[in-house]
Coordinates of C-alpha atoms and ligand atoms in Angstrom, one line a residue:
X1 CA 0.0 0.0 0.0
X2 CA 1.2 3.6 -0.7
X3 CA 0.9 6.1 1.3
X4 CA 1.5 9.8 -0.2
X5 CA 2.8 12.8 1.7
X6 CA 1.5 16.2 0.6
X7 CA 3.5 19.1 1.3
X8 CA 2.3 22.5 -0.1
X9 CA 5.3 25.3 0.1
X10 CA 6.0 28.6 -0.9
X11 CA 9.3 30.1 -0.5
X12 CA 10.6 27.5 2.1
X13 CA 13.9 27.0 0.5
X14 CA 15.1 27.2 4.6
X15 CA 12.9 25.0 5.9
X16 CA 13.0 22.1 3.0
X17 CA 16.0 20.4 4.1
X18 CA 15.2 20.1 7.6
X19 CA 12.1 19.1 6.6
X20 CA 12.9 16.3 4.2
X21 CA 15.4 15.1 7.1
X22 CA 13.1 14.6 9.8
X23 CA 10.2 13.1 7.7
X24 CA 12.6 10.7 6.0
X25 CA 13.5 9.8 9.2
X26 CA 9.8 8.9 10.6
X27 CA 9.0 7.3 6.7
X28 CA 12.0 5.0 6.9
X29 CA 10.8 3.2 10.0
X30 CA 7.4 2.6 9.1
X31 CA 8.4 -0.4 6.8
X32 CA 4.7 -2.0 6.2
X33 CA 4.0 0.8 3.8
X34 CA 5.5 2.5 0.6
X35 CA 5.7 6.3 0.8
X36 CA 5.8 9.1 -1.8
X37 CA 6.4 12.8 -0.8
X38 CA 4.3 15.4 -3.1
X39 CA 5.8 18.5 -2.6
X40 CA 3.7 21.2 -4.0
X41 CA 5.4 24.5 -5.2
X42 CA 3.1 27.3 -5.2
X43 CA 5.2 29.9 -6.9
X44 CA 8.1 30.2 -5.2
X45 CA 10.8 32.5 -5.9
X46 CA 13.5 31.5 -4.3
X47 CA 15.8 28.4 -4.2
X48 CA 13.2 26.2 -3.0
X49 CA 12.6 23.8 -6.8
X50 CA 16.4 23.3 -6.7
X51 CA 17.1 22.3 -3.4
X52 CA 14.1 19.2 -4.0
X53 CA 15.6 18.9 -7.7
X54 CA 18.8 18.2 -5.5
X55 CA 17.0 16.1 -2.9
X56 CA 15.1 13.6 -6.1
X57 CA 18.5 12.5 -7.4
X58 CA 18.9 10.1 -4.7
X59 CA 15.5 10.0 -3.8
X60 CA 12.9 8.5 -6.3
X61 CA 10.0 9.1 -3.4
X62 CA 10.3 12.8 -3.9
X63 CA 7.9 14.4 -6.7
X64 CA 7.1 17.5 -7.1
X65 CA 3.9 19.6 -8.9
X66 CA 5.7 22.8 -9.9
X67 CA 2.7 25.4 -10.3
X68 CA 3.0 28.6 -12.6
X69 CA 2.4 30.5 -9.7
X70 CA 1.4 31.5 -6.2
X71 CA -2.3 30.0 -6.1
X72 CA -2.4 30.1 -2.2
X73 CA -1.8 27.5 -0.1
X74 CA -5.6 25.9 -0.2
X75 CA -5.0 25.7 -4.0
X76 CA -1.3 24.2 -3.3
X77 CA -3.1 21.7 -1.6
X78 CA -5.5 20.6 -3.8
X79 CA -2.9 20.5 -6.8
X80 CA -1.1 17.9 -4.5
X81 CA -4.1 16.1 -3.8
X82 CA -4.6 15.9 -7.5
X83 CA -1.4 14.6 -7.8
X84 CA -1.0 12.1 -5.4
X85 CA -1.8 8.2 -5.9
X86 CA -1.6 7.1 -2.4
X87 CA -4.4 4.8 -0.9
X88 CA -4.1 7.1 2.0
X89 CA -2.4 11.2 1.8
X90 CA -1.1 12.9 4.8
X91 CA -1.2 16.5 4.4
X92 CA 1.3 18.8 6.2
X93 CA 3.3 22.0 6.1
X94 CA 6.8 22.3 5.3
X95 CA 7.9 24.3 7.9
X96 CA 8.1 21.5 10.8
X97 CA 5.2 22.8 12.4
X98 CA 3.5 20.1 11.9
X99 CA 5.7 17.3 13.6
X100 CA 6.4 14.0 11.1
X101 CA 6.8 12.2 14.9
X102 CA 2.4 11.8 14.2
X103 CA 2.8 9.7 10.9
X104 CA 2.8 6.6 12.7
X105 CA 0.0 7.7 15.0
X106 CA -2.0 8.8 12.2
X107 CA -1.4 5.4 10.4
X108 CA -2.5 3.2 13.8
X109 CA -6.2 5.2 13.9
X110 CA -6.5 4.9 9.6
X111 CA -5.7 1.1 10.1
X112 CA -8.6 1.0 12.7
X113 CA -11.0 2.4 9.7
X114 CA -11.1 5.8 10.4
X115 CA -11.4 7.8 7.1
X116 CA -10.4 11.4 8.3
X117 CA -7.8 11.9 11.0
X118 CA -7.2 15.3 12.0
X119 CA -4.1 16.5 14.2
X120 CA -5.1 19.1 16.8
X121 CA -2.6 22.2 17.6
X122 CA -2.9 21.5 21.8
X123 CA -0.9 25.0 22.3
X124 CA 0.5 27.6 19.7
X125 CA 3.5 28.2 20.9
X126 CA 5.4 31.9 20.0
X127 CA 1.8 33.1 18.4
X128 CA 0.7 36.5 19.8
X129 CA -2.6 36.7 22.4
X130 CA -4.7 38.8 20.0
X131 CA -3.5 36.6 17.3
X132 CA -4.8 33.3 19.1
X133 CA -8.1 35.3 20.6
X134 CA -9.1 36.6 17.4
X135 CA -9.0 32.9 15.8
X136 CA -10.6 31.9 18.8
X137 CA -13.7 34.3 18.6
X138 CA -13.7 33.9 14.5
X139 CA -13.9 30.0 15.0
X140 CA -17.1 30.7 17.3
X141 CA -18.7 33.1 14.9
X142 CA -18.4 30.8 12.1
X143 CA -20.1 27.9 13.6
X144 CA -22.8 29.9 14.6
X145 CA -23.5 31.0 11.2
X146 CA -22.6 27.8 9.5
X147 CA -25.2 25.4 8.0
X148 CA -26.7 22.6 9.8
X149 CA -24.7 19.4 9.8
X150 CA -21.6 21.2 9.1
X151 CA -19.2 21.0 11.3
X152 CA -16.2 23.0 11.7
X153 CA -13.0 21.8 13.5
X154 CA -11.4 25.1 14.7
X155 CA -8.0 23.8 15.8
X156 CA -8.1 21.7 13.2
X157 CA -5.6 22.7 10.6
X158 CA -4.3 21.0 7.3
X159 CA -2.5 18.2 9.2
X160 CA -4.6 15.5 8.3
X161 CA -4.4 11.6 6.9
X162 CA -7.3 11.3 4.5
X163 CA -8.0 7.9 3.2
X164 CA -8.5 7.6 -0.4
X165 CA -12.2 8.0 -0.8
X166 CA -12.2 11.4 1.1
X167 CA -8.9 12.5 -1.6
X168 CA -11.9 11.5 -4.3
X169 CA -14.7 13.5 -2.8
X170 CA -12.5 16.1 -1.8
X171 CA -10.8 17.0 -4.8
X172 CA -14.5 16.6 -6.5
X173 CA -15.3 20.3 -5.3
X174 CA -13.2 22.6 -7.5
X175 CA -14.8 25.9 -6.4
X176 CA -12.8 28.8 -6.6
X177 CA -12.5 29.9 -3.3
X178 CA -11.4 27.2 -1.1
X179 CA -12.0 27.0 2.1
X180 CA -10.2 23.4 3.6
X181 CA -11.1 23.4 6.9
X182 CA -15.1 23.8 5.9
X183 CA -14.6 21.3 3.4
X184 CA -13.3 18.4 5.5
X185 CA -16.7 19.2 7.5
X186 CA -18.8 19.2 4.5
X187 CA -18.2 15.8 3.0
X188 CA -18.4 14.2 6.4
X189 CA -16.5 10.6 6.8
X190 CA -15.2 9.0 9.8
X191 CA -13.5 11.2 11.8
X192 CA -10.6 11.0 14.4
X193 CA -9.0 13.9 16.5
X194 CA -5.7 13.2 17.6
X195 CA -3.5 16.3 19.1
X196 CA 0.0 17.6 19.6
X197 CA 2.1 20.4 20.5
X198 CA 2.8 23.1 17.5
X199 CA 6.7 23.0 17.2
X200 CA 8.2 26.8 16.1
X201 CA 9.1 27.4 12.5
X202 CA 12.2 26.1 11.4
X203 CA 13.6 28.7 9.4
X204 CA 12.0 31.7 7.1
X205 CA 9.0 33.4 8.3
X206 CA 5.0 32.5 7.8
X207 CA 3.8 33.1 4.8
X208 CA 0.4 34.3 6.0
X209 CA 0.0 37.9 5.9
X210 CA -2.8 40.1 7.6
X211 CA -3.9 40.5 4.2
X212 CA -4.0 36.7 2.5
X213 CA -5.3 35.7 6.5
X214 CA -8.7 38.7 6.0
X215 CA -9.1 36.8 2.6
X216 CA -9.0 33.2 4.2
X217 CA -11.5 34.6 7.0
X218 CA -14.1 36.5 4.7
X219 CA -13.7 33.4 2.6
X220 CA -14.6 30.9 5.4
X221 CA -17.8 32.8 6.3
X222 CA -19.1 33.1 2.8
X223 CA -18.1 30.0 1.2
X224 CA -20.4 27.9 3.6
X225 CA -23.2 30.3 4.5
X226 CA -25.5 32.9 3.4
X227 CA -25.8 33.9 6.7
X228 CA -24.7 37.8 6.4
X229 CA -27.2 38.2 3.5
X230 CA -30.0 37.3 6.1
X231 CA -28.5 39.3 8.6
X232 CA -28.4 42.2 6.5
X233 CA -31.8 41.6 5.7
X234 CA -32.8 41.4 9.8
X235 CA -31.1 44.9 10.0
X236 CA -32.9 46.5 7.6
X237 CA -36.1 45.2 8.8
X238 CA -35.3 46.2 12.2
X239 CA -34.5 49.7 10.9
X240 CA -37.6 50.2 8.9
X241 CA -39.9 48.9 11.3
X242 CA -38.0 51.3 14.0
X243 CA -38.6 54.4 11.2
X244 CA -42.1 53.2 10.2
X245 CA -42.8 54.3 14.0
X246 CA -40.9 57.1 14.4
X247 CA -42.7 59.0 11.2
X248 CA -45.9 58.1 12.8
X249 CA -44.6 60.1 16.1
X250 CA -43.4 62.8 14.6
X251 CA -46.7 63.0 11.9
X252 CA -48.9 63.1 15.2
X253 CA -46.1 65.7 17.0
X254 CA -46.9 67.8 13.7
X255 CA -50.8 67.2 14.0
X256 CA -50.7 68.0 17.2
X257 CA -48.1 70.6 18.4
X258 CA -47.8 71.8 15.2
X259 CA -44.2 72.2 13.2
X260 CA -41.0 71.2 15.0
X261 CA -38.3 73.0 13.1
X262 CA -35.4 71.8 15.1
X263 CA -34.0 68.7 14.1
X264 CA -31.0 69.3 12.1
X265 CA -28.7 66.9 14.0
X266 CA -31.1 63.8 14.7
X267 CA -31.6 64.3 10.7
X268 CA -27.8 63.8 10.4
X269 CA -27.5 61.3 12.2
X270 CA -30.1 58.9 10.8
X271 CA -29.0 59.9 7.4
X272 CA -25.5 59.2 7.9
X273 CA -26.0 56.2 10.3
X274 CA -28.5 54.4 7.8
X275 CA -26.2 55.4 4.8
X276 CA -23.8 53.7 6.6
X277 CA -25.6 50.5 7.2
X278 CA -26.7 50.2 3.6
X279 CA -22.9 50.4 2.1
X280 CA -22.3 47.5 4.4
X281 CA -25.0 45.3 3.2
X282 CA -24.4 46.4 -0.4
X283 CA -20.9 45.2 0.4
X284 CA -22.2 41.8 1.9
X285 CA -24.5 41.4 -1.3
X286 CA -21.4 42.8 -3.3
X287 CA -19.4 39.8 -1.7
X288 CA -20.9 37.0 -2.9
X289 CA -22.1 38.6 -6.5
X290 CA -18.2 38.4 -6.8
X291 CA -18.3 34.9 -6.0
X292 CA -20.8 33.9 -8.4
X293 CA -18.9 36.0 -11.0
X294 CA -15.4 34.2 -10.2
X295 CA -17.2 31.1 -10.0
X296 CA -19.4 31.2 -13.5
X297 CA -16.0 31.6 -15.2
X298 CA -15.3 28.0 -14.4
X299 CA -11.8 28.7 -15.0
X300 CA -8.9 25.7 -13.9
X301 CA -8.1 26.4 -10.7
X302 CA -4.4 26.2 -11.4
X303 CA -2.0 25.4 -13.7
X304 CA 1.4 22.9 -13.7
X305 CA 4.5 24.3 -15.2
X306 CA 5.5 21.3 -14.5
X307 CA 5.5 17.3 -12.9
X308 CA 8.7 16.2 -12.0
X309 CA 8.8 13.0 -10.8
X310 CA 11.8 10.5 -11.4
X311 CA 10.9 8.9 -14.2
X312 CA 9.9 12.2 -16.4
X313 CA 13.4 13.4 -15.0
X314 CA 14.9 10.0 -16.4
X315 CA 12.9 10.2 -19.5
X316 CA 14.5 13.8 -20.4
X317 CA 17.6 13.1 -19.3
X318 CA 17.6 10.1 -22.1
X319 CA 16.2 12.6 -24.7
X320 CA 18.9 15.5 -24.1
X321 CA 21.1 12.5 -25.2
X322 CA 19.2 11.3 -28.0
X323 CA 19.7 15.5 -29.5
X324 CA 23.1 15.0 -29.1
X325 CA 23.4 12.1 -31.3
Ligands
UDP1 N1 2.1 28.2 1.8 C1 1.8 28.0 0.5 N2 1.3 29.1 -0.3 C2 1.1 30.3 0.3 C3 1.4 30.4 1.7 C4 1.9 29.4 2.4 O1 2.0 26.9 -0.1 O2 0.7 31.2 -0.4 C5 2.6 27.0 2.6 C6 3.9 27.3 3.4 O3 5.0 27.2 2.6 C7 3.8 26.3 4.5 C8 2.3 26.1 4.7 O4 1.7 26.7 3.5 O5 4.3 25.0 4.1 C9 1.8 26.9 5.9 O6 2.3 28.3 5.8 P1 2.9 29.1 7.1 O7 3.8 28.2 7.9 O8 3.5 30.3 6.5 O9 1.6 29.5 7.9 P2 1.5 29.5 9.5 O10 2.0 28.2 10.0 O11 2.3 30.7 9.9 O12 0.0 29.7 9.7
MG2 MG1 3.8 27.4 9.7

């Protein structure tokens, strides 16, 4: 049986090494199973490609999918998943945050029959308090507004063994905005939680920036739900219902007291406050008529520059030779 590694990178060409050290360690005492190690460049722009290249010569486990570019890491993934032929993939990051030490552990609960084993971060060491609360509160939010029967595993990350029939279904949903951690929830299976402690980087820095983690966030929420759309609607009824009354007040004020001149600021403030409120649910509504548009384009969701793999390296090495005689 094979068993396929999945390792999505971008710019790591400090942390491949290390990387490829330990895991070969963990691989080469697990004897009852074959391995392969997908590495899956997402555009990097450093000396990452050649270090593997390096790496493959004496290692025919090692492929790698070469993308044109930087997809994202969710789309990294999937290109991996794509790629591998395992009967089982184990997805994790290149940085050695995610410890090889679990392989074995993960292959004990998959031999039980569990179909989705999912390795939980018990601490995250060296991450700031706002960073960790944040998560902590978005996680919460999420559920709340998530579909019935969806569930989503907050400390969950993308350190998971999937069996092969969860790689099928998985790789099944090519929407454009991917959101892993709902999808994993979404087309069920057996699941497992097994934990450990988040290790420090090895080298180079995260490659999650406030920006690409906003993206991640917005994308969670409206991936999975049309909850903000129904929220925005609840406003707006709130607001009518609360102005419906307030006309009728001030129509018997006039009737009664006769004109009220005054007024100038409460004016203000409902039209600036209400202006307000409808930009935002424009913006919600805005959100996901970009999705639909990104999604009706049915475009690939990546492309490969390239598969290199050791017998397409062994191939071209034979043709160079062939042009030369
Ligand atoms: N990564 C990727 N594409 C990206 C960003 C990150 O393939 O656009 C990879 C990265 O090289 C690493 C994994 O995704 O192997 C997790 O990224 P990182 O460690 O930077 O995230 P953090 O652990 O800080 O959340
Ligand atoms: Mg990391």
């Amino acid at each position: 049986m094979l068993v396929s590694v999945v390792v999505p990178f971008y710019n790591e060409e400090e942390s491949l090494k290390p990387f490829y050290d330990a895991i070969t360690q963990v691989i080469d005492s697990v004897e009852r199973y074959e391995f392969e190690l997908v590495f899956s460049n997402d555009g990097s722009k450093d000396q990452s490609v050649e270090i593997l290249q390096k790496i493959m010569i004496n290692d025919s486990r090692v492929k790698i999918v070469d993308l044109l570019r930087n997809y994202g890491k969710e789309t990294a993934l999937l290109a991996g998943l794509d790629h591998a032929e395992g009967d089982a993939v184990i997805m994790m990051d290149s940085d050695l945050q995610h410890p090889p030490y679990l392989i074995p552990e993960f292959l004990k609960w998959w031999e039980q029959g569990y179909d989705d084993i999912y390795a939980t971060r018990q601490e995250r060491v060296g991450e700031p308090w706002l960073k960790k609360k944040t998560s902590e509160l978005y996680y919460k939010i999420l559920q709340g507004v998530t579909e019935q029967g969806v569930e989503i595993y907050p400390n969950a990350g993308d350190f998971r063994l999937l069996d092969r029939k969860v790689v099928d279904a998985l790789i099944q949903l090519r929407e454009q905005s991917r959101y892993m951690k709902g999808m994993y929830g979404w087309v069920g299976f057996r699941k497992k939680e097994i934990f450990f402690d988040a290790a420090e980087r090895v080298g180079g820095t995260t490659k999650f920036n406030f920006k690409k983690l906003m993206k991640l966030a917005i994308d969670g929420v409206t991936s999975f739900t049309t909850a903000p759309l129904t929220f925005a609607a609840y406003i707006g009824s709130v607001f009518a219902l609360f102005g419906f009354v307030y006309g009728i007040i001030i129509l018997i004020q006039t009737i009664f007291l006769g004109k009220d001149v005054p007024g100038f600021p409460s004016i203000m403030t409902a039209v600036l406050f209400l202006g307000g409120l409808q930009l935002i649910t424009l913006g919600i509504a805005g959100t996901y008529i970009g999705k639909i548009f990104y999604e009706s384009k049915n475009r690939p969701l990546y492309f490969v520059e390239d598969f290199l793999t050791a017998e397409s390296m062994k191939k071209r090495s034979e043709g160079e030779n062939d042009d030369i005689r």
